[in-house]
Amino acid sequence: MNVYKFNVKLNNSMKPKELIQELKVLASLTLTCPLCIDDTFQVLLDLVFCLLSQKSEFTKSILHEELVSILIPLVDRYQCSPKICDAFKKNYHQSPHSTIVISLFKPTIQDILRHKDCKRWPWMKTFVFEYIRALNCQSNGIESVCNFIRSVHGPVSQCPHVLLLNNLVAVCLSAINTCFSTKDVLGKKVTSLNQQQNMAANTITLDKEVAENNLDTMQVVSADVKNTYSVIIDEEKWETVVLFVEVLKEVSGFRDWLPGLACALQPGSFPSETMTNKQLTSLLYPLLERFTEDDRESVVKCLSYSWLSVYSPDRSVCEDNGKLFSKMVAALLKPGILAGKMKKFLATLAETYLQVIMMLASRENVVMIKVLREMLNIGILTDEKEKQNVVSALCSTPSGEKTFKELESHPLTKKTGPKSFTLASSSVDSDLQAAFQTGSRDNLEHLDLSSTHVTSESIDIICRLRNLRQLNLSGTNIDDKGLRILCDYLNLESLNLCETMVTNEGIACLEAMTNLKYLNLNSTEVNYCTVTNLKKNLPNLLEMNIDYTEASVWI
């Protein structure tokens, strides 16, 4: 009966003041109605916004702040609907500089970001998108947006809202991708080289095949620009792209959000043609730098091969002479980041980027010199001509030549020596280094370092033993860092980690040692889940000792 009554009243209201008065009564009724049924309240809300859209000629003369102040308590209390979001979007466009509207909408937007899944409800995503754009229209511009991001995260170091990051990233990627969508941009023909040079800074160059597949939105460019195709984005859309990249940068400033952002922000998250846009890749550049500077595996591993291909020096978008490319490679080569997959990573680099790496090494790039050294050391390069080219590239610079001579003269590279070696009890790292400085150890298959004070600092020496099959580290000070490096370079058959400092996290990396037959984890921190995974992923495993561990209680 109330719905019917207000429907009649609002349809018959002819003056803005009467409409406002009826809306106040309806809002009060909605908030104090004794029926505790959400659907009832939703019907009333939908009725209000449906009538408002029908009487848009009246609402134009109503102060938007007054209208929003009446309706915002309803939206704060009950779920937004497409009609509500659509009505509020009109307020953004009509009063983008209104600080009152911004402050009134803030709790609603915060609630959506924290508790709703914007991927499931596109109108909510659009609602947040419009709100952020309205924030950017305030007097202090992007600072208002950044302050809002900080407020939704909260003052604590760990954001308690699980959905918040996913929603922010989803809104940003959707906004950027919409601006670059060929359905929303105008294809223009460039008739001269001068016109091509004067194109807007946000021009994307597409290859001929892509252009031919989109003839409905793009036109063929004249022959004097070498059959390239350009999609022009207008200034307003480019400003939107810049705004939401800035939002992503602000998000990356929170340490707890960085792993999730690095995982979500991949080249595949954008239309393929955007990765040839120098202006967009320049905007994303600081984000990728932050990923390389982080010390967590969950962040660095997200750089992967796809970002390497985008910022490779042989790509047109690379304008820093391979600086970011080198940073990404250096980050991925950090000990433990690619535990057990280092050899595979170097093999991929050799197959895809060898020429680029040699070029940078010849320019005294320390990271690339290290990469070439490891390729020679591990035996990645099988082709003799490639080996000669790599050696030539190394020897073309003083630092590279020094590195090659050190590699060539190292005792462990000479193919002679005993097959077994045991270090005396209570020995330290320096004792192991001294023992391996004299004579050759390349034929070494069994190494016993048990009951010594050897630490992870000596792992580099152990990793050079390419024929090593059995390693006893029981009672040593080896920790997770050393174990991860070990998994990068060796694939042992027998490993004893009894009473070492390794934790469950480091032991999980042993999945990479697929040749393991005997594994001793006695008196370590391994748990049941890791033991189960090791048994599942180590096909050759015959025996595993887990006495005096948490896992032994359950098995």
PDB file of N, CA and C in Angstrom, residues 183-240:
ATOM      1  N   LYS A 183      36.633  -0.799 -30.170  1.00  0.00           N
ATOM      2  CA  LYS A 183      35.225  -0.474 -30.357  1.00  0.00           C
ATOM      3  C   LYS A 183      34.930   0.964 -29.940  1.00  0.00           C
ATOM      4  N   ASP A 184      35.822   1.507 -29.094  1.00  0.00           N
ATOM      5  CA  ASP A 184      35.539   2.816 -28.550  1.00  0.00           C
ATOM      6  C   ASP A 184      36.447   3.908 -29.089  1.00  0.00           C
ATOM      7  N   VAL A 185      37.398   3.557 -29.970  1.00  0.00           N
ATOM      8  CA  VAL A 185      38.301   4.561 -30.499  1.00  0.00           C
ATOM      9  C   VAL A 185      38.085   4.705 -31.988  1.00  0.00           C
ATOM     10  N   LEU A 186      38.507   5.807 -32.520  1.00  0.00           N
ATOM     11  CA  LEU A 186      38.285   6.104 -33.923  1.00  0.00           C
ATOM     12  C   LEU A 186      39.542   5.832 -34.715  1.00  0.00           C
ATOM     13  N   GLY A 187      39.452   4.992 -35.753  1.00  0.00           N
ATOM     14  CA  GLY A 187      40.583   4.749 -36.620  1.00  0.00           C
ATOM     15  C   GLY A 187      40.719   5.883 -37.618  1.00  0.00           C
ATOM     16  N   LYS A 188      41.923   6.408 -37.756  1.00  0.00           N
ATOM     17  CA  LYS A 188      42.140   7.547 -38.647  1.00  0.00           C
ATOM     18  C   LYS A 188      43.246   7.243 -39.635  1.00  0.00           C
ATOM     19  N   LYS A 189      43.141   7.802 -40.796  1.00  0.00           N
ATOM     20  CA  LYS A 189      44.132   7.582 -41.830  1.00  0.00           C
ATOM     21  C   LYS A 189      45.189   8.680 -41.770  1.00  0.00           C
ATOM     22  N   VAL A 190      46.418   8.280 -41.789  1.00  0.00           N
ATOM     23  CA  VAL A 190      47.518   9.227 -41.775  1.00  0.00           C
ATOM     24  C   VAL A 190      48.026   9.360 -43.197  1.00  0.00           C
ATOM     25  N   THR A 191      48.021  10.550 -43.725  1.00  0.00           N
ATOM     26  CA  THR A 191      48.282  10.736 -45.150  1.00  0.00           C
ATOM     27  C   THR A 191      49.709  11.165 -45.452  1.00  0.00           C
ATOM     28  N   SER A 192      50.496  11.461 -44.451  1.00  0.00           N
ATOM     29  CA  SER A 192      51.874  11.861 -44.720  1.00  0.00           C
ATOM     30  C   SER A 192      52.749  11.547 -43.530  1.00  0.00           C
ATOM     31  N   LEU A 193      54.058  11.525 -43.769  1.00  0.00           N
ATOM     32  CA  LEU A 193      55.003  11.259 -42.686  1.00  0.00           C
ATOM     33  C   LEU A 193      54.959  12.373 -41.651  1.00  0.00           C
ATOM     34  N   ASN A 194      54.745  13.603 -42.103  1.00  0.00           N
ATOM     35  CA  ASN A 194      54.673  14.714 -41.158  1.00  0.00           C
ATOM     36  C   ASN A 194      53.495  14.550 -40.203  1.00  0.00           C
ATOM     37  N   GLN A 195      52.377  14.095 -40.733  1.00  0.00           N
ATOM     38  CA  GLN A 195      51.214  13.877 -39.889  1.00  0.00           C
ATOM     39  C   GLN A 195      51.475  12.757 -38.896  1.00  0.00           C
ATOM     40  N   GLN A 196      52.192  11.740 -39.336  1.00  0.00           N
ATOM     41  CA  GLN A 196      52.501  10.638 -38.416  1.00  0.00           C
ATOM     42  C   GLN A 196      53.371  11.123 -37.265  1.00  0.00           C
ATOM     43  N   GLN A 197      54.324  12.002 -37.570  1.00  0.00           N
ATOM     44  CA  GLN A 197      55.227  12.505 -36.540  1.00  0.00           C
ATOM     45  C   GLN A 197      54.494  13.407 -35.556  1.00  0.00           C
ATOM     46  N   ASN A 198      53.404  14.038 -36.025  1.00  0.00           N
ATOM     47  CA  ASN A 198      52.659  14.956 -35.181  1.00  0.00           C
ATOM     48  C   ASN A 198      51.471  14.296 -34.489  1.00  0.00           C
ATOM     49  N   MET A 199      51.401  12.964 -34.586  1.00  0.00           N
ATOM     50  CA  MET A 199      50.286  12.270 -33.953  1.00  0.00           C
ATOM     51  C   MET A 199      50.327  12.467 -32.446  1.00  0.00           C
ATOM     52  N   ALA A 200      49.168  12.314 -31.803  1.00  0.00           N
ATOM     53  CA  ALA A 200      49.087  12.492 -30.353  1.00  0.00           C
ATOM     54  C   ALA A 200      50.016  11.524 -29.648  1.00  0.00           C
ATOM     55  N   ALA A 201      50.433  11.929 -28.463  1.00  0.00           N
ATOM     56  CA  ALA A 201      51.406  11.121 -27.724  1.00  0.00           C
ATOM     57  C   ALA A 201      50.869   9.756 -27.343  1.00  0.00           C
ATOM     58  N   ASN A 202      49.560   9.597 -27.394  1.00  0.00           N
ATOM     59  CA  ASN A 202      48.959   8.321 -26.992  1.00  0.00           C
ATOM     60  C   ASN A 202      48.518   7.496 -28.179  1.00  0.00           C
ATOM     61  N   THR A 203      49.324   7.440 -29.253  1.00  0.00           N
ATOM     62  CA  THR A 203      49.010   6.671 -30.444  1.00  0.00           C
ATOM     63  C   THR A 203      49.552   5.263 -30.312  1.00  0.00           C
ATOM     64  N   ILE A 204      48.764   4.284 -30.671  1.00  0.00           N
ATOM     65  CA  ILE A 204      49.215   2.895 -30.690  1.00  0.00           C
ATOM     66  C   ILE A 204      49.466   2.490 -32.123  1.00  0.00           C
ATOM     67  N   THR A 205      50.621   1.920 -32.415  1.00  0.00           N
ATOM     68  CA  THR A 205      50.912   1.411 -33.747  1.00  0.00           C
ATOM     69  C   THR A 205      50.663  -0.083 -33.774  1.00  0.00           C
ATOM     70  N   LEU A 206      49.828  -0.506 -34.717  1.00  0.00           N
ATOM     71  CA  LEU A 206      49.472  -1.914 -34.837  1.00  0.00           C
ATOM     72  C   LEU A 206      50.087  -2.493 -36.089  1.00  0.00           C
ATOM     73  N   ASP A 207      50.312  -3.795 -36.100  1.00  0.00           N
ATOM     74  CA  ASP A 207      50.824  -4.400 -37.314  1.00  0.00           C
ATOM     75  C   ASP A 207      49.698  -4.581 -38.323  1.00  0.00           C
ATOM     76  N   LYS A 208      50.074  -4.872 -39.536  1.00  0.00           N
ATOM     77  CA  LYS A 208      49.110  -4.904 -40.624  1.00  0.00           C
ATOM     78  C   LYS A 208      48.048  -5.976 -40.418  1.00  0.00           C
ATOM     79  N   GLU A 209      48.447  -7.114 -39.881  1.00  0.00           N
ATOM     80  CA  GLU A 209      47.501  -8.211 -39.704  1.00  0.00           C
ATOM     81  C   GLU A 209      46.389  -7.822 -38.736  1.00  0.00           C
ATOM     82  N   VAL A 210      46.769  -7.164 -37.600  1.00  0.00           N
ATOM     83  CA  VAL A 210      45.772  -6.741 -36.628  1.00  0.00           C
ATOM     84  C   VAL A 210      44.814  -5.739 -37.260  1.00  0.00           C
ATOM     85  N   ALA A 211      45.368  -4.813 -38.037  1.00  0.00           N
ATOM     86  CA  ALA A 211      44.540  -3.782 -38.651  1.00  0.00           C
ATOM     87  C   ALA A 211      43.540  -4.385 -39.631  1.00  0.00           C
ATOM     88  N   GLU A 212      43.982  -5.374 -40.419  1.00  0.00           N
ATOM     89  CA  GLU A 212      43.103  -5.982 -41.401  1.00  0.00           C
ATOM     90  C   GLU A 212      41.950  -6.732 -40.741  1.00  0.00           C
ATOM     91  N   ASN A 213      42.177  -7.173 -39.491  1.00  0.00           N
ATOM     92  CA  ASN A 213      41.121  -7.861 -38.769  1.00  0.00           C
ATOM     93  C   ASN A 213      40.134  -6.901 -38.117  1.00  0.00           C
ATOM     94  N   ASN A 214      40.435  -5.607 -38.198  1.00  0.00           N
ATOM     95  CA  ASN A 214      39.557  -4.606 -37.592  1.00  0.00           C
ATOM     96  C   ASN A 214      39.227  -3.495 -38.580  1.00  0.00           C
ATOM     97  N   LEU A 215      38.926  -3.873 -39.821  1.00  0.00           N
ATOM     98  CA  LEU A 215      38.669  -2.876 -40.849  1.00  0.00           C
ATOM     99  C   LEU A 215      37.422  -2.062 -40.575  1.00  0.00           C
ATOM    100  N   ASP A 216      36.556  -2.586 -39.714  1.00  0.00           N
ATOM    101  CA  ASP A 216      35.350  -1.840 -39.412  1.00  0.00           C
ATOM    102  C   ASP A 216      35.615  -0.643 -38.520  1.00  0.00           C
ATOM    103  N   THR A 217      36.739  -0.648 -37.806  1.00  0.00           N
ATOM    104  CA  THR A 217      37.036   0.475 -36.922  1.00  0.00           C
ATOM    105  C   THR A 217      38.297   1.222 -37.307  1.00  0.00           C
ATOM    106  N   MET A 218      39.057   0.695 -38.232  1.00  0.00           N
ATOM    107  CA  MET A 218      40.302   1.349 -38.645  1.00  0.00           C
ATOM    108  C   MET A 218      40.388   1.421 -40.154  1.00  0.00           C
ATOM    109  N   GLN A 219      41.088   2.413 -40.653  1.00  0.00           N
ATOM    110  CA  GLN A 219      41.274   2.572 -42.075  1.00  0.00           C
ATOM    111  C   GLN A 219      42.739   2.339 -42.427  1.00  0.00           C
ATOM    112  N   VAL A 220      42.956   2.000 -43.693  1.00  0.00           N
ATOM    113  CA  VAL A 220      44.309   1.715 -44.141  1.00  0.00           C
ATOM    114  C   VAL A 220      45.110   2.999 -44.204  1.00  0.00           C
ATOM    115  N   VAL A 221      46.313   2.936 -43.671  1.00  0.00           N
ATOM    116  CA  VAL A 221      47.188   4.097 -43.690  1.00  0.00           C
ATOM    117  C   VAL A 221      47.930   4.133 -45.021  1.00  0.00           C
ATOM    118  N   SER A 222      48.198   5.306 -45.504  1.00  0.00           N
ATOM    119  CA  SER A 222      48.826   5.454 -46.817  1.00  0.00           C
ATOM    120  C   SER A 222      50.209   4.848 -46.878  1.00  0.00           C
ATOM    121  N   ALA A 223      50.648   4.568 -48.102  1.00  0.00           N
ATOM    122  CA  ALA A 223      51.893   3.816 -48.307  1.00  0.00           C
ATOM    123  C   ALA A 223      53.116   4.557 -47.819  1.00  0.00           C
ATOM    124  N   ASP A 224      53.037   5.879 -47.707  1.00  0.00           N
ATOM    125  CA  ASP A 224      54.233   6.625 -47.324  1.00  0.00           C
ATOM    126  C   ASP A 224      54.548   6.502 -45.839  1.00  0.00           C
ATOM    127  N   VAL A 225      53.726   5.781 -45.053  1.00  0.00           N
ATOM    128  CA  VAL A 225      54.072   5.489 -43.670  1.00  0.00           C
ATOM    129  C   VAL A 225      54.295   3.996 -43.476  1.00  0.00           C
ATOM    130  N   LYS A 226      54.658   3.334 -44.567  1.00  0.00           N
ATOM    131  CA  LYS A 226      55.134   1.945 -44.530  1.00  0.00           C
ATOM    132  C   LYS A 226      54.078   0.955 -44.021  1.00  0.00           C
ATOM    133  N   ASN A 227      52.820   1.171 -44.397  1.00  0.00           N
ATOM    134  CA  ASN A 227      51.753   0.224 -44.099  1.00  0.00           C
ATOM    135  C   ASN A 227      51.557  -0.047 -42.605  1.00  0.00           C
ATOM    136  N   THR A 228      51.818   0.952 -41.773  1.00  0.00           N
ATOM    137  CA  THR A 228      51.506   0.800 -40.353  1.00  0.00           C
ATOM    138  C   THR A 228      50.128   1.372 -40.095  1.00  0.00           C
ATOM    139  N   TYR A 229      49.513   0.929 -39.005  1.00  0.00           N
ATOM    140  CA  TYR A 229      48.155   1.333 -38.689  1.00  0.00           C
ATOM    141  C   TYR A 229      48.145   1.950 -37.303  1.00  0.00           C
ATOM    142  N   SER A 230      47.344   3.015 -37.158  1.00  0.00           N
ATOM    143  CA  SER A 230      47.340   3.740 -35.899  1.00  0.00           C
ATOM    144  C   SER A 230      45.933   3.918 -35.375  1.00  0.00           C
ATOM    145  N   VAL A 231      45.771   3.694 -34.084  1.00  0.00           N
ATOM    146  CA  VAL A 231      44.512   3.943 -33.416  1.00  0.00           C
ATOM    147  C   VAL A 231      44.704   5.161 -32.525  1.00  0.00           C
ATOM    148  N   ILE A 232      43.912   6.198 -32.764  1.00  0.00           N
ATOM    149  CA  ILE A 232      44.076   7.448 -32.035  1.00  0.00           C
ATOM    150  C   ILE A 232      43.110   7.491 -30.865  1.00  0.00           C
ATOM    151  N   ILE A 233      43.615   7.755 -29.683  1.00  0.00           N
ATOM    152  CA  ILE A 233      42.782   7.893 -28.494  1.00  0.00           C
ATOM    153  C   ILE A 233      42.650   9.374 -28.188  1.00  0.00           C
ATOM    154  N   ASP A 234      41.428   9.826 -27.966  1.00  0.00           N
ATOM    155  CA  ASP A 234      41.252  11.250 -27.721  1.00  0.00           C
ATOM    156  C   ASP A 234      41.837  11.639 -26.368  1.00  0.00           C
ATOM    157  N   GLU A 235      41.969  12.919 -26.155  1.00  0.00           N
ATOM    158  CA  GLU A 235      42.652  13.448 -24.977  1.00  0.00           C
ATOM    159  C   GLU A 235      41.959  13.048 -23.679  1.00  0.00           C
ATOM    160  N   GLU A 236      40.635  13.052 -23.685  1.00  0.00           N
ATOM    161  CA  GLU A 236      39.897  12.697 -22.471  1.00  0.00           C
ATOM    162  C   GLU A 236      40.177  11.256 -22.053  1.00  0.00           C
ATOM    163  N   LYS A 237      40.213  10.351 -23.033  1.00  0.00           N
ATOM    164  CA  LYS A 237      40.481   8.948 -22.716  1.00  0.00           C
ATOM    165  C   LYS A 237      41.909   8.755 -22.231  1.00  0.00           C
ATOM    166  N   TRP A 238      42.831   9.492 -22.825  1.00  0.00           N
ATOM    167  CA  TRP A 238      44.213   9.367 -22.363  1.00  0.00           C
ATOM    168  C   TRP A 238      44.365   9.863 -20.932  1.00  0.00           C
ATOM    169  N   GLU A 239      43.655  10.921 -20.572  1.00  0.00           N
ATOM    170  CA  GLU A 239      43.685  11.406 -19.194  1.00  0.00           C
ATOM    171  C   GLU A 239      43.144  10.343 -18.240  1.00  0.00           C
ATOM    172  N   THR A 240      42.138   9.591 -18.693  1.00  0.00           N
ATOM    173  CA  THR A 240      41.594   8.496 -17.880  1.00  0.00           C
ATOM    174  C   THR A 240      42.642   7.406 -17.678  1.00  0.00           C
TER     175      THR A 240
END
